[in-house]
Coordinates of C-alpha atoms in Angstrom, one line a residue:
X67 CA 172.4 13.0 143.5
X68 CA 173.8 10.2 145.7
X69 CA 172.4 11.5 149.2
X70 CA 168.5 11.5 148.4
X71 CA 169.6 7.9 146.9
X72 CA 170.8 6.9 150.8
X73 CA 168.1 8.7 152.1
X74 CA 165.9 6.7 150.4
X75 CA 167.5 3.1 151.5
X76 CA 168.0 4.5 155.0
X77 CA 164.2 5.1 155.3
X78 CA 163.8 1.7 153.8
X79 CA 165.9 0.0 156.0
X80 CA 164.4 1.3 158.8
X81 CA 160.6 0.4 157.8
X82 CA 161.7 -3.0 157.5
X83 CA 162.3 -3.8 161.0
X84 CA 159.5 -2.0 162.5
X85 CA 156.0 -3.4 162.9
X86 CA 153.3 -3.3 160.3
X87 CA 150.5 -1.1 161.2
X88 CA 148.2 -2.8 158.4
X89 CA 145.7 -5.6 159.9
X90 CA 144.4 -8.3 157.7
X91 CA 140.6 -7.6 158.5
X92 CA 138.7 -10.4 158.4
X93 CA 140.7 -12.7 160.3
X94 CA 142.2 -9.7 162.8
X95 CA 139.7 -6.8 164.0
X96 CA 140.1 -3.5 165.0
X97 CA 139.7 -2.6 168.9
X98 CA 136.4 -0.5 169.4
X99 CA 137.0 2.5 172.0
X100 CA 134.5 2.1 174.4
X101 CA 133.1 5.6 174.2
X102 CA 132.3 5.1 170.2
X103 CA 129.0 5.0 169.4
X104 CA 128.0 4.0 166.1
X105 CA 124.4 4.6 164.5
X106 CA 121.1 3.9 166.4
X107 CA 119.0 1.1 165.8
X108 CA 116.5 -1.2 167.3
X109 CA 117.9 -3.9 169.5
X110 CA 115.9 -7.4 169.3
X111 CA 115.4 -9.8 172.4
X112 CA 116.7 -13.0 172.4
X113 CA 113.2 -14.4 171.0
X114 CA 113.1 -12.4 168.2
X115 CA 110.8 -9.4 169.2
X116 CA 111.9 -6.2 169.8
X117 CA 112.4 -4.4 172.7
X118 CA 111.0 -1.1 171.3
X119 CA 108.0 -0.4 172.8
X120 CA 106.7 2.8 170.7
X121 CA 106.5 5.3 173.8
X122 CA 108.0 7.9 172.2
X123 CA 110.5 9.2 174.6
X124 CA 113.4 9.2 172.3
X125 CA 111.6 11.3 169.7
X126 CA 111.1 13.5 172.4
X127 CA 114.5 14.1 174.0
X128 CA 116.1 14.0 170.1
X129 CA 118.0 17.9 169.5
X130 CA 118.3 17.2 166.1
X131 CA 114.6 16.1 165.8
X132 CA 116.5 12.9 163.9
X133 CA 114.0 10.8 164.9
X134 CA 110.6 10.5 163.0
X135 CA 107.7 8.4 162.3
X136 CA 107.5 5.6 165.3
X137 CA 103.8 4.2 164.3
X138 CA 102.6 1.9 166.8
X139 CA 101.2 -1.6 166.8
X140 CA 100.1 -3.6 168.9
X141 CA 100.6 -7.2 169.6
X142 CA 98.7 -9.7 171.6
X143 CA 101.5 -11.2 173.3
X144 CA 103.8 -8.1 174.3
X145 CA 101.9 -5.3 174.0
X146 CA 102.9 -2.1 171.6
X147 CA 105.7 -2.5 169.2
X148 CA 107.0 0.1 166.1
X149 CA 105.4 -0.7 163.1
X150 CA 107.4 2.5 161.3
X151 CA 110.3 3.2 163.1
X152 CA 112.9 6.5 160.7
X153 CA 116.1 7.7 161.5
X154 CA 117.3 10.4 159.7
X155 CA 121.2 9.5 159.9
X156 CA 122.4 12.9 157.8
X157 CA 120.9 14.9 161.0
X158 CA 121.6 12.5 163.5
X159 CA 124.1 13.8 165.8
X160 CA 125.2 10.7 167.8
X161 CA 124.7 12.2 171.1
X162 CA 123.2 9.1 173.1
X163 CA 120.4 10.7 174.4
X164 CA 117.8 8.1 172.8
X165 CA 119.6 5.4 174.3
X166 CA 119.4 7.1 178.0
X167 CA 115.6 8.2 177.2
X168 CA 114.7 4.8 176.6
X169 CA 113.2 2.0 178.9
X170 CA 114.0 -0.9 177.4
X171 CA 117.5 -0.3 176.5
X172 CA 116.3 -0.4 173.0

């Protein structure tokens, strides 16, 4: 009865010197890996438009067929632009190859 008692301060003893691996989020963030890639989405230019400009080449290289529904507008000053623009996320399988298909780096 007395061993699984020491064994029990022992391991305590021991996880008090060692660092913490808990990080206080908001004021201490996680390093990104560079190869993660997180969900697709429409990037903006610094004026505010976006750089999409509805050609359709990502719907088109897509093996999931994630990507539906890019309806085209246009616009006086920059041309064609995604009025509709649907990701299906459940069948999205994060491969990159929209982003590589693209243009505009969009």
């Amino acid at each position: 009865m007395i061993i699984p008692l020491l064994k029990g301060l022992a391991t305590t003893l021991r996880m008090v010197f060692t660092k913490p691996i808990t990080l206080q989020y908001p004021e201490e963030k996680r390093q990104v890996s560079p190869r993660w890639r997180g969900h697709p989405e429409l990037t903006i230019n610094e004026d505010g438009t976006r750089r999409c400009v509805a050609c359709n080449l990502c719907l088109e290289v897509c093996p999931s067929n994630a990507i539906k529904g890019i309806v085209a507008g246009e616009a006086e000053d920059h041309g064609k632009y995604p009025v509709a623009f649907t990701i299906n996320l459940q069948r999205c399988i994060f491969c990159g190859f929209c982003q590589e298909a693209c243009p505009k780096g969009a």
